[in-house]
Amino acid sequence: QVQLVESGGGLVQPGGSLRLSCVASGSIRSINAMGWYRQAPGKERELVAQLVGGRTNYADSVKGRFAISRDNTKNTVYLQMNNLKPEDSAVYYCNADITVWSTTLYWGQGTQVTVSS
């Protein structure tokens, strides 16, 4: 059984920073792409940042403020979020293409990020 568990969300003032973490655990043979999505109330889930084959991909709204990174030794992906804005408030989800016997896209349960003064 594979699990993705996010942590690091919370309440932060505008201009502040947060670092999200997502740890993959279970009978993992390999992890391919990893990424972060977010979903605000009443809106569709959207891509925030993605790591695919060593390349990064960011939503235009977070370029220059957010940075995705990965520690393969810990099966962990991070999202460093700087200069946060109220419009960044959402539930943030990580996902990963993980190979056990076949490759499946897994999702975490989400972590709430609220940017407010």
mmCIF file of C-alpha atoms in Angstrom:
data_model
loop_
_atom_site.group_PDB
_atom_site.id
_atom_site.type_symbol
_atom_site.label_atom_id
_atom_site.label_comp_id
_atom_site.label_asym_id
_atom_site.label_seq_id
_atom_site.Cartn_x
_atom_site.Cartn_y
_atom_site.Cartn_z
ATOM 1 C CA GLN A 1 0.000 0.000 0.000
ATOM 2 C CA VAL A 2 1.388 3.387 -1.041
ATOM 3 C CA GLN A 3 0.621 6.570 0.841
ATOM 4 C CA LEU A 4 1.427 10.229 0.279
ATOM 5 C CA VAL A 5 1.268 12.406 3.378
ATOM 6 C CA GLU A 6 1.536 16.188 3.195
ATOM 7 C CA SER A 7 2.521 18.502 6.026
ATOM 8 C CA GLY A 8 3.551 22.096 6.594
ATOM 9 C CA GLY A 9 0.343 23.960 5.870
ATOM 10 C CA GLY A 10 -1.082 26.609 8.137
ATOM 11 C CA LEU A 11 -2.026 30.236 8.557
ATOM 12 C CA VAL A 12 0.460 32.855 7.378
ATOM 13 C CA GLN A 13 0.318 36.594 6.807
ATOM 14 C CA PRO A 14 0.651 38.057 3.308
ATOM 15 C CA GLY A 15 4.297 38.224 2.329
ATOM 16 C CA GLY A 16 5.157 35.297 4.552
ATOM 17 C CA SER A 17 6.591 31.891 3.711
ATOM 18 C CA LEU A 18 5.685 28.261 4.203
ATOM 19 C CA ARG A 19 7.387 25.013 3.252
ATOM 20 C CA LEU A 20 5.196 22.053 2.387
ATOM 21 C CA SER A 21 6.481 18.495 2.500
ATOM 22 C CA CYS A 22 5.052 15.324 1.017
ATOM 23 C CA VAL A 23 6.424 11.917 1.965
ATOM 24 C CA ALA A 24 5.716 8.789 -0.049
ATOM 25 C CA SER A 25 5.749 5.487 1.807
ATOM 26 C CA GLY A 26 4.965 1.859 1.115
ATOM 27 C CA SER A 27 6.208 -0.829 -1.255
ATOM 28 C CA ILE A 28 7.725 1.600 -3.742
ATOM 29 C CA ARG A 29 9.963 0.437 -6.553
ATOM 30 C CA SER A 30 10.427 3.856 -8.116
ATOM 31 C CA ILE A 31 8.957 7.334 -8.137
ATOM 32 C CA ASN A 32 8.736 9.226 -11.381
ATOM 33 C CA ALA A 33 7.082 12.645 -11.647
ATOM 34 C CA MET A 34 6.055 14.438 -8.462
ATOM 35 C CA GLY A 35 4.036 17.588 -8.158
ATOM 36 C CA TRP A 36 1.831 19.943 -6.207
ATOM 37 C CA TYR A 37 -1.711 21.010 -6.992
ATOM 38 C CA ARG A 38 -4.113 23.255 -5.133
ATOM 39 C CA GLN A 39 -7.832 23.752 -4.909
ATOM 40 C CA ALA A 40 -9.549 26.825 -3.547
ATOM 41 C CA PRO A 41 -13.241 26.808 -2.547
ATOM 42 C CA GLY A 42 -15.480 26.888 -5.603
ATOM 43 C CA LYS A 43 -12.562 26.449 -7.992
ATOM 44 C CA GLU A 44 -11.092 23.533 -9.898
ATOM 45 C CA ARG A 45 -7.901 21.847 -8.792
ATOM 46 C CA GLU A 46 -4.942 23.424 -10.571
ATOM 47 C CA LEU A 47 -1.304 22.592 -11.104
ATOM 48 C CA VAL A 48 1.089 24.601 -8.945
ATOM 49 C CA ALA A 49 4.459 22.989 -9.634
ATOM 50 C CA GLN A 50 5.782 19.776 -11.082
ATOM 51 C CA LEU A 51 9.075 17.881 -11.293
ATOM 52 C CA VAL A 52 9.317 15.632 -14.331
ATOM 53 C CA GLY A 53 12.581 14.009 -15.323
ATOM 54 C CA GLY A 54 14.563 16.699 -13.534
ATOM 55 C CA ARG A 55 12.647 19.524 -15.197
ATOM 56 C CA THR A 56 10.425 21.891 -13.247
ATOM 57 C CA ASN A 57 7.128 23.332 -14.396
ATOM 58 C CA TYR A 58 5.299 26.126 -12.556
ATOM 59 C CA ALA A 59 1.969 27.839 -12.844
ATOM 60 C CA ASP A 60 2.429 31.411 -14.056
ATOM 61 C CA SER A 61 0.844 32.719 -10.864
ATOM 62 C CA VAL A 62 3.617 31.261 -8.666
ATOM 63 C CA LYS A 63 6.708 31.663 -10.841
ATOM 64 C CA GLY A 64 9.476 33.438 -8.968
ATOM 65 C CA ARG A 65 7.776 32.862 -5.603
ATOM 66 C CA PHE A 66 7.480 29.075 -5.251
ATOM 67 C CA ALA A 67 10.149 26.413 -5.667
ATOM 68 C CA ILE A 68 9.670 22.656 -5.926
ATOM 69 C CA SER A 69 12.415 20.268 -4.914
ATOM 70 C CA ARG A 70 12.838 16.603 -4.152
ATOM 71 C CA ASP A 71 14.896 14.402 -1.873
ATOM 72 C CA ASN A 72 15.030 10.978 -3.475
ATOM 73 C CA THR A 73 16.682 9.442 -0.416
ATOM 74 C CA LYS A 74 13.594 10.320 1.614
ATOM 75 C CA ASN A 75 10.931 9.853 -1.099
ATOM 76 C CA THR A 76 9.931 13.417 -0.321
ATOM 77 C CA VAL A 77 8.910 16.386 -2.434
ATOM 78 C CA TYR A 78 8.918 19.926 -1.071
ATOM 79 C CA LEU A 79 7.225 23.158 -2.031
ATOM 80 C CA GLN A 80 8.882 26.306 -0.739
ATOM 81 C CA MET A 81 6.373 29.141 -0.915
ATOM 82 C CA ASN A 82 7.587 32.711 -0.497
ATOM 83 C CA ASN A 83 5.872 36.071 -0.707
ATOM 84 C CA LEU A 84 2.511 34.418 -0.175
ATOM 85 C CA LYS A 85 -0.625 36.211 -1.265
ATOM 86 C CA PRO A 86 -4.248 35.799 -0.129
ATOM 87 C CA GLU A 87 -5.051 34.242 -3.511
ATOM 88 C CA ASP A 88 -2.622 31.421 -2.675
ATOM 89 C CA SER A 89 -5.046 30.217 -0.004
ATOM 90 C CA ALA A 90 -6.205 26.708 -0.885
ATOM 91 C CA VAL A 91 -5.872 23.063 -0.005
ATOM 92 C CA TYR A 92 -2.560 21.887 -1.424
ATOM 93 C CA TYR A 93 -2.229 18.319 -2.672
ATOM 94 C CA CYS A 94 0.854 16.442 -3.744
ATOM 95 C CA ASN A 95 0.817 13.695 -6.321
ATOM 96 C CA ALA A 96 3.337 11.233 -7.643
ATOM 97 C CA ASP A 97 3.687 8.637 -10.358
ATOM 98 C CA ILE A 98 4.797 5.630 -8.361
ATOM 99 C CA THR A 99 5.766 2.204 -9.614
ATOM 100 C CA VAL A 100 4.996 -0.781 -7.418
ATOM 101 C CA TRP A 101 4.094 -3.571 -9.875
ATOM 102 C CA SER A 102 2.688 -1.015 -12.308
ATOM 103 C CA THR A 103 2.806 2.773 -12.422
ATOM 104 C CA THR A 104 -0.073 4.567 -10.742
ATOM 105 C CA LEU A 105 -0.760 8.201 -9.936
ATOM 106 C CA TYR A 106 -1.209 8.652 -6.208
ATOM 107 C CA TRP A 107 -2.568 11.667 -4.335
ATOM 108 C CA GLY A 108 -2.108 12.892 -0.803
ATOM 109 C CA GLN A 109 -4.960 13.945 1.452
ATOM 110 C CA GLY A 110 -4.143 17.655 1.229
ATOM 111 C CA THR A 111 -2.943 20.348 3.587
ATOM 112 C CA GLN A 112 -4.643 23.695 4.118
ATOM 113 C CA VAL A 113 -2.770 26.920 3.407
ATOM 114 C CA THR A 114 -4.442 30.147 4.471
ATOM 115 C CA VAL A 115 -2.880 33.528 3.731
ATOM 116 C CA SER A 116 -4.564 36.255 5.711
ATOM 117 C CA SER A 117 -3.778 39.214 7.905
#
